[in-house]
XYZ file of C-alpha atoms in Angstrom:
557
model
C 95.302 97.540 62.486
C 98.570 99.435 63.163
C 98.810 103.188 63.080
C 101.077 102.926 60.019
C 98.430 101.004 58.054
C 95.667 103.264 59.313
C 97.334 106.434 58.102
C 98.285 104.731 54.851
C 94.604 103.935 54.289
C 93.689 107.503 55.154
C 96.124 108.816 52.555
C 94.458 106.673 49.895
C 91.008 107.933 50.847
C 92.232 111.521 50.742
C 93.499 111.066 47.198
C 89.903 110.549 46.126
C 88.707 113.698 47.900
C 91.749 115.829 46.954
C 92.937 114.821 43.452
C 95.823 117.306 43.512
C 97.426 115.213 46.283
C 98.195 112.383 43.847
C 101.890 111.568 43.678
C 102.494 113.591 46.840
C 100.546 111.673 49.466
C 102.411 108.781 50.927
C 101.738 106.506 53.899
C 103.029 108.280 56.969
C 102.948 107.640 60.650
C 102.264 110.171 63.307
C 105.853 109.701 64.376
C 107.688 112.460 66.181
C 110.525 113.927 64.158
C 113.189 115.762 66.098
C 113.869 119.037 64.283
C 117.328 120.432 63.745
C 118.060 123.713 65.459
C 118.555 126.419 62.822
C 120.200 129.639 63.846
C 118.132 132.666 62.972
C 119.441 134.538 59.979
C 119.453 138.228 59.303
C 116.942 140.442 57.614
C 118.590 142.625 55.002
C 117.062 146.036 55.345
C 118.422 147.607 52.215
C 120.327 146.286 49.200
C 122.343 149.490 49.365
C 123.776 148.541 52.726
C 123.513 144.820 53.088
C 124.307 141.601 51.321
C 121.824 138.916 50.940
C 118.645 141.017 50.895
C 116.113 138.354 51.669
C 113.027 138.800 53.764
C 111.985 135.190 54.302
C 111.719 134.113 57.902
C 110.664 131.018 59.714
C 109.054 129.501 62.761
C 111.257 126.889 64.317
C 109.520 124.753 66.909
C 112.214 123.093 68.971
C 110.098 121.718 71.724
C 106.775 121.603 73.425
C 106.232 121.171 76.267
C 109.841 122.326 76.675
C 110.402 125.275 74.346
C 109.473 126.765 71.011
C 111.901 128.979 69.155
C 111.421 130.938 66.041
C 113.542 133.382 64.180
C 114.611 134.651 60.831
C 116.167 132.436 58.243
C 117.221 132.886 54.666
C 114.858 130.164 53.626
C 111.285 129.580 54.642
C 110.792 126.823 57.192
C 107.221 126.064 58.072
C 105.940 125.239 61.512
C 106.514 121.696 62.685
C 104.290 119.821 65.094
C 104.230 121.877 68.283
C 104.102 118.740 70.386
C 107.645 117.754 69.387
C 109.840 117.782 72.493
C 113.544 117.546 73.182
C 113.557 113.892 74.127
C 116.080 111.161 74.708
C 116.732 108.494 72.102
C 114.752 105.971 74.159
C 111.743 108.291 74.291
C 111.905 108.888 70.542
C 112.189 105.161 69.885
C 109.206 104.479 72.139
C 107.066 107.049 70.346
C 108.115 105.697 66.963
C 106.845 102.273 67.946
C 103.549 103.548 69.273
C 103.118 106.106 66.511
C 101.465 108.522 68.977
C 102.374 111.992 70.187
C 102.347 113.013 73.775
C 101.143 116.503 74.572
C 101.678 118.660 77.625
C 99.237 117.021 80.031
C 100.763 113.614 79.390
C 97.700 112.261 77.575
C 97.756 110.756 74.122
C 95.929 112.369 71.209
C 95.283 110.319 68.112
C 92.162 110.356 66.000
C 91.091 110.710 62.385
C 91.414 114.499 62.538
C 94.946 114.496 63.959
C 95.987 112.019 61.272
C 94.450 114.200 58.580
C 96.148 117.230 60.105
C 99.521 115.534 59.776
C 98.919 114.466 56.152
C 97.650 117.916 55.145
C 100.520 119.671 56.920
C 103.268 117.466 55.481
C 101.887 117.528 51.953
C 101.134 121.258 52.155
C 104.708 121.878 53.190
C 105.960 119.844 50.227
C 103.750 121.778 47.827
C 104.829 125.066 49.404
C 108.514 124.269 48.886
C 107.764 123.280 45.279
C 106.098 126.644 44.659
C 102.658 125.108 44.113
C 100.920 127.733 46.182
C 97.286 127.055 45.299
C 97.539 123.438 46.405
C 99.520 124.437 49.504
C 96.908 127.029 50.425
C 94.052 124.506 50.262
C 96.036 121.986 52.289
C 97.008 124.473 54.990
C 93.415 125.680 55.258
C 92.289 122.091 55.701
C 95.064 121.504 58.275
C 93.737 124.368 60.424
C 90.270 122.833 60.507
C 91.578 119.342 61.270
C 93.805 120.718 64.058
C 90.808 122.420 65.650
C 88.683 119.292 65.475
C 91.434 116.875 66.465
C 93.304 118.809 69.174
C 90.832 121.494 70.217
C 90.022 125.039 69.122
C 92.696 126.712 71.293
C 95.436 124.083 71.131
C 99.017 125.083 70.122
C 98.684 122.837 67.062
C 96.128 125.337 65.780
C 98.670 128.121 66.189
C 101.165 126.039 64.206
C 98.637 125.500 61.415
C 97.686 129.189 61.348
C 101.330 130.134 61.053
C 101.866 127.885 58.040
C 99.033 129.508 56.128
C 100.181 132.963 57.245
C 103.683 132.226 55.981
C 102.299 131.233 52.601
C 100.338 134.494 52.359
C 103.410 136.460 53.456
C 105.507 134.928 50.695
C 102.759 135.849 48.230
C 102.660 139.352 49.786
C 98.981 138.956 50.613
C 99.610 140.722 53.892
C 95.964 141.453 54.699
C 95.289 137.710 54.865
C 98.513 136.869 56.659
C 98.232 139.339 59.543
C 95.057 137.981 61.202
C 96.529 134.483 61.070
C 99.754 135.583 62.774
C 97.709 137.418 65.426
C 95.503 134.376 65.926
C 98.574 132.198 66.399
C 99.857 134.535 69.123
C 96.437 134.670 70.796
C 96.018 130.896 70.828
C 99.463 130.420 72.361
C 98.798 133.083 75.003
C 95.493 131.466 75.966
C 96.789 127.914 76.027
C 100.285 128.452 77.424
C 100.203 131.773 79.279
C 101.431 135.273 78.446
C 105.005 134.641 79.586
C 105.606 131.300 77.882
C 108.694 131.180 75.656
C 106.582 130.007 72.729
C 104.573 133.209 72.988
C 107.853 135.134 72.839
C 108.817 133.209 69.737
C 105.475 133.952 68.073
C 105.826 137.651 68.923
C 109.286 137.659 67.340
C 107.757 136.236 64.177
C 105.005 138.863 64.260
C 107.628 141.577 64.633
C 109.432 140.293 61.568
C 106.164 140.268 59.638
C 105.651 143.945 60.449
C 109.300 144.764 59.738
C 109.166 143.558 56.140
C 106.191 145.873 55.599
C 107.936 148.849 57.248
C 105.314 148.962 59.998
C 108.111 149.884 62.338
C 106.116 150.931 65.411
C 104.198 147.656 65.441
C 107.409 145.717 64.821
C 109.054 147.523 67.727
C 106.231 146.641 70.131
C 106.291 142.965 69.102
C 110.067 142.668 69.420
C 110.120 144.435 72.793
C 107.510 142.018 74.202
C 109.400 139.053 72.761
C 112.678 140.313 74.212
C 111.240 140.613 77.734
C 109.916 137.054 77.625
C 113.157 135.637 76.257
C 115.229 137.514 78.827
C 113.157 136.076 81.664
C 113.026 132.499 80.364
C 116.313 132.079 78.488
C 118.575 134.620 80.154
C 120.624 137.468 78.714
C 123.405 135.216 77.474
C 121.254 133.071 75.176
C 121.741 133.368 71.417
C 118.012 133.373 70.730
C 117.663 136.323 73.097
C 120.447 137.970 71.067
C 118.513 137.288 67.873
C 115.477 139.263 69.007
C 117.791 141.940 70.419
C 119.437 142.310 67.016
C 116.151 142.609 65.151
C 114.862 145.171 67.618
C 118.110 147.046 66.987
C 117.460 147.123 63.243
C 113.975 148.521 63.833
C 115.286 151.237 66.160
C 117.897 152.112 63.533
C 115.186 152.605 60.936
C 113.263 154.720 63.442
C 116.287 156.983 63.814
C 117.172 155.890 67.361
C 120.850 155.447 66.621
C 122.419 155.040 70.064
C 119.866 152.518 71.320
C 120.073 150.651 68.023
C 123.851 150.365 68.053
C 123.920 149.251 71.686
C 121.496 146.405 70.984
C 123.320 145.284 67.845
C 126.698 145.402 69.603
C 125.335 143.360 72.518
C 123.817 140.788 70.140
C 127.243 140.361 68.525
C 128.949 140.070 71.917
C 126.541 137.307 72.980
C 127.298 135.316 69.837
C 131.024 135.713 70.421
C 130.666 134.682 74.082
C 128.846 131.545 72.901
C 131.653 130.596 70.528
C 129.800 131.799 67.408
C 132.033 134.758 66.609
C 133.016 133.263 63.245
C 129.487 132.197 62.295
C 127.726 133.529 59.223
C 125.190 135.270 61.465
C 127.843 137.094 63.469
C 129.655 138.190 60.315
C 126.405 139.546 58.871
C 125.685 141.484 62.027
C 129.190 142.924 62.053
C 128.750 143.938 58.432
C 125.407 145.551 59.277
C 127.037 147.534 62.084
C 129.867 148.631 59.783
C 127.359 149.926 57.258
C 125.565 151.887 59.971
C 128.885 153.544 60.761
C 129.531 154.265 57.091
C 126.079 155.781 56.669
C 126.692 158.046 59.651
C 130.134 159.110 58.285
C 132.138 157.260 60.938
C 134.629 155.702 58.583
C 137.211 154.904 61.248
C 134.707 152.916 63.308
C 133.508 151.162 60.153
C 137.052 150.210 59.156
C 137.729 148.727 62.595
C 134.705 146.460 62.186
C 135.629 145.606 58.579
C 139.180 144.701 59.586
C 137.736 142.445 62.275
C 135.491 140.767 59.682
C 138.388 140.270 57.279
C 140.563 138.795 60.021
C 137.825 136.318 60.932
C 137.369 135.343 57.274
C 141.100 134.898 56.693
C 141.358 132.618 59.728
C 138.293 130.516 58.961
C 138.107 130.557 55.146
C 141.427 131.757 53.798
C 141.783 133.580 50.502
C 140.445 130.627 48.549
C 136.953 131.837 49.424
C 134.801 134.482 47.780
C 133.490 135.397 51.236
C 136.984 136.543 52.206
C 137.301 138.418 48.924
C 134.029 140.249 49.517
C 135.099 141.167 53.056
C 138.396 142.550 51.759
C 136.622 144.468 49.007
C 134.296 146.104 51.534
C 137.280 147.297 53.571
C 139.026 148.529 50.419
C 136.003 150.616 49.420
C 135.950 152.298 52.827
C 139.702 152.912 52.647
C 139.229 154.442 49.219
C 136.499 156.759 50.535
C 138.852 158.232 53.160
C 141.738 158.656 50.719
C 143.853 155.634 51.722
C 144.409 154.819 48.065
C 147.565 152.750 48.402
C 146.122 150.229 50.864
C 142.828 150.201 48.971
C 144.572 149.414 45.678
C 146.609 146.624 47.265
C 143.442 145.016 48.622
C 141.561 145.415 45.337
C 144.437 143.815 43.424
C 144.605 140.929 45.892
C 140.845 140.466 45.444
C 141.280 140.417 41.672
C 144.008 137.786 41.889
C 141.812 135.602 44.118
C 138.790 135.998 41.839
C 140.811 134.989 38.788
C 141.786 131.819 40.629
C 138.216 131.076 41.750
C 136.070 132.261 38.834
C 136.015 132.091 35.058
C 138.008 134.810 33.302
C 134.888 136.627 32.103
C 132.892 136.426 35.312
C 131.000 139.626 36.086
C 132.667 139.926 39.509
C 135.994 140.356 37.757
C 134.542 143.263 35.767
C 133.444 144.923 38.987
C 136.865 144.378 40.539
C 138.566 145.964 37.518
C 136.263 148.958 37.846
C 137.267 149.424 41.498
C 140.984 149.314 40.647
C 140.500 151.731 37.751
C 138.873 154.287 40.043
C 141.751 154.104 42.536
C 144.291 154.473 39.706
C 142.344 157.476 38.385
C 142.520 159.065 41.819
C 146.278 158.523 41.871
C 146.580 160.060 38.376
C 144.656 163.145 39.439
C 147.143 163.620 42.298
C 150.004 163.521 39.776
C 148.539 165.970 37.253
C 150.261 169.055 38.607
C 153.534 167.433 39.672
C 154.370 164.884 36.980
C 152.231 165.019 33.860
C 153.955 162.085 32.130
C 153.306 159.745 35.065
C 149.747 161.038 35.268
C 149.146 160.173 31.612
C 150.611 156.697 32.180
C 148.265 156.104 35.132
C 145.270 157.445 33.203
C 145.997 155.064 30.339
C 146.317 152.165 32.795
C 142.919 153.029 34.226
C 141.490 153.319 30.721
C 142.679 149.812 29.827
C 141.115 148.433 33.020
C 137.803 150.134 32.207
C 137.764 148.837 28.625
C 138.238 145.297 29.957
C 135.429 145.856 32.456
C 133.184 147.029 29.605
C 134.088 143.999 27.486
C 133.241 141.523 30.237
C 129.992 143.308 31.123
C 128.828 143.406 27.502
C 129.684 139.733 27.093
C 127.689 138.836 30.197
C 124.678 140.929 29.170
C 124.607 139.545 25.640
C 124.684 135.973 26.961
C 121.883 136.730 29.391
C 119.766 138.353 26.688
C 120.218 135.278 24.512
C 119.219 133.055 27.430
C 116.149 135.222 27.981
C 115.072 134.784 24.354
C 115.366 131.006 24.576
C 113.379 130.674 27.809
C 109.763 131.296 26.951
C 108.480 130.466 30.447
C 110.419 133.140 32.281
C 113.889 133.616 33.669
C 115.412 132.719 37.014
C 116.031 135.252 39.755
C 119.725 134.431 39.669
C 119.862 135.331 35.977
C 118.109 138.625 36.683
C 120.547 139.388 39.521
C 123.515 138.669 37.256
C 122.039 140.812 34.514
C 121.391 143.644 36.929
C 124.980 143.525 38.222
C 126.350 143.457 34.664
C 124.250 146.466 33.623
C 125.289 148.530 36.663
C 128.976 147.738 36.110
C 128.676 148.531 32.391
C 127.020 151.898 33.026
C 129.541 152.781 35.723
C 132.455 151.797 33.477
C 131.237 153.947 30.583
C 130.523 156.811 32.968
C 133.987 156.531 34.508
C 135.602 156.414 31.061
C 133.897 159.707 30.236
C 135.052 161.397 33.425
C 138.566 160.011 32.864
C 138.822 161.802 29.508
C 137.597 165.025 31.119
C 140.169 164.643 33.909
C 142.949 164.345 31.338
C 142.129 167.875 30.225
C 143.509 169.102 33.542
C 147.013 167.946 32.602
C 149.354 170.628 31.332
C 149.242 170.789 27.542
C 145.874 169.030 27.229
C 143.559 171.850 28.327
C 142.149 172.490 24.837
C 142.428 168.946 23.497
C 139.241 168.626 21.463
C 139.873 164.901 20.968
C 139.421 164.344 24.708
C 136.088 166.156 24.575
C 134.897 163.889 21.770
C 136.189 160.787 23.584
C 134.326 161.785 26.757
C 131.139 162.433 24.786
C 131.460 159.051 23.075
C 131.680 157.250 26.447
C 128.643 159.080 27.802
C 126.714 158.338 24.601
C 127.617 154.656 24.952
C 126.377 154.695 28.556
C 123.034 156.168 27.453
C 122.734 153.720 24.558
C 123.482 150.745 26.826
C 120.777 151.791 29.277
C 118.239 152.082 26.471
C 119.295 148.870 24.713
C 119.290 146.623 27.768
C 116.447 148.630 29.254
C 114.095 146.623 27.076
C 114.525 144.065 29.866
C 112.417 145.955 32.373
C 113.624 143.952 35.372
C 117.055 145.521 34.801
C 116.322 149.113 33.822
C 113.583 149.621 36.413
C 116.004 149.384 39.339
C 116.883 152.565 41.187
C 120.608 151.774 40.898
C 120.437 151.560 37.099
C 118.385 154.757 36.873
C 120.832 156.568 39.167
C 123.783 155.631 36.954
C 121.837 156.664 33.861
C 120.993 160.000 35.512
C 124.630 160.577 36.445
C 125.647 159.980 32.840
C 122.976 162.381 31.531
C 124.216 165.104 33.870
C 127.842 164.553 32.900
C 126.962 164.784 29.212
C 124.825 167.868 29.794
C 127.682 169.600 31.615
C 130.122 168.627 28.858
C 127.869 169.982 26.097
C 127.204 173.184 28.037
C 130.904 173.869 28.443
C 131.829 173.009 24.859
C 128.593 173.965 23.099
C 130.269 176.069 20.415
C 132.932 173.483 19.624
C 130.424 170.606 19.443
C 127.551 172.322 17.653
C 128.136 170.461 14.424
C 129.063 167.094 15.956
C 126.165 166.405 18.327
C 122.596 165.378 17.612
C 121.487 165.583 21.203
C 120.330 169.029 22.253
C 120.791 170.363 25.745
C 117.056 170.833 26.088
C 116.406 167.163 25.325
C 118.952 166.190 27.940
C 117.420 168.493 30.532
C 113.955 167.092 29.828
C 115.213 163.525 30.221
C 117.026 164.441 33.435
C 113.800 165.778 34.934
C 111.914 162.613 33.964
C 114.498 160.303 35.546
C 114.745 162.456 38.672
C 110.984 162.223 39.025
C 111.075 158.440 38.696
C 113.793 158.163 41.334
C 111.851 160.383 43.722
C 108.815 158.176 43.222
C 110.907 155.058 43.856
C 112.302 156.595 47.033
C 108.852 157.469 48.373
C 107.583 154.000 47.500
C 110.429 152.050 49.081
C 111.621 154.424 51.777
C 114.963 153.321 53.178
C 114.439 149.735 52.054
C 115.921 149.963 48.593
C 114.413 148.059 45.669
């Protein structure tokens, strides 16, 4: 009987023992599959600083006996068969015919347990990717046992199987179950391959990432440092996988407050990518963006702008302006320019971003609302500069900003109302993408209302408008609308519970409190909200934000 028929028969027998495998088990051979090399992605430390805040990471087994790599990726990739090598087409063809895998000592391993291990691993991976975690957990547990019985207790296949189950627990945030499995995987590889084997370095990198997502920074640092030493010795200092571990160690050192060492590692990791012809890759752009945000956080705007200009240049050359990635790069530079007072260049970039977005997105897309908000703020800044020199031009600019903000409010409200309707229709929950869109719409709405209120207050600084009671009422109305929006859409807890939403709500409360304090006599008959009620609410929200900060540290939400 051929191996193909044998494994097919095994799959049928397993269906009887494991009913939940039905419709997923299929006849498979123990055929080597050459895996595609995936570049390691980035780990977004904080939504405040970084795009794409995902924490998923992956083991990527490129070869054994040759090499095993693992790194971070935006999507979870489970461990493949550790016996897969980088082979020629003839070798792959030969193994396909025989249906057997060669392992390091050149012998051939094939028995009922190795066949079961393959079926359990493949099907467990399918279930994992489908989100059927209970089935995947049982399959991965069974795969560990079959690997031990089929290959041996301390064989690298066991490490692979342990990693798969650990990855499942990590995704479920059952860290206490995941950690011993990751440690066991490292131990097995060390015992079977030696302390300095590249596959041990790869496993240590993965362990470092596991600790990083839990903010166990000291442990993450130790794991990354060990991995880096191994990769330097085996791969050399010019290898991109060496740069990957270097970058992640840099992020840990940054979080530990070791700024100079952190920046040096991150800069070197970027240089290595550029030297290897990957300067325009997504990974390199992300690392450049990370470095720019470090500079911004440390008030080095000039250094940040140099990096951001470099990013924008790369995006313009590779993507052009018909890409949202280019738009986002330009917007990041514009925000930094705005922060240092370069309003003219910032406004030009924001307006170019708006034009591109209108070409690429629907007219009421939430990104357009955000873009309008950015332009309105720059125009407001320009108006404030004109208040004392040319009041008529200042009023014109203020009104322009007001129109932009009203349009931003309209789009945000439209987006939120649609999302709320979608939420009502979906009884089985809502997608993460919908929640992200709703969160963005709520933040932009609150910021737009808040900015409208401050705009009306700013108008009072123009000659002849100092005692304009209508501006006071208009400002109060905008702040009231901001508060009402937070409470109305706050019924969707996934939106209102975010620190960003609470911070905008708090800002609005403080603006309204200051307005009422200054104009208490004038507004006594027209306001229902007392100053004491506002102060009480401010204290509550400040307490919640302090709790959120202690809970999440520098990691954001």
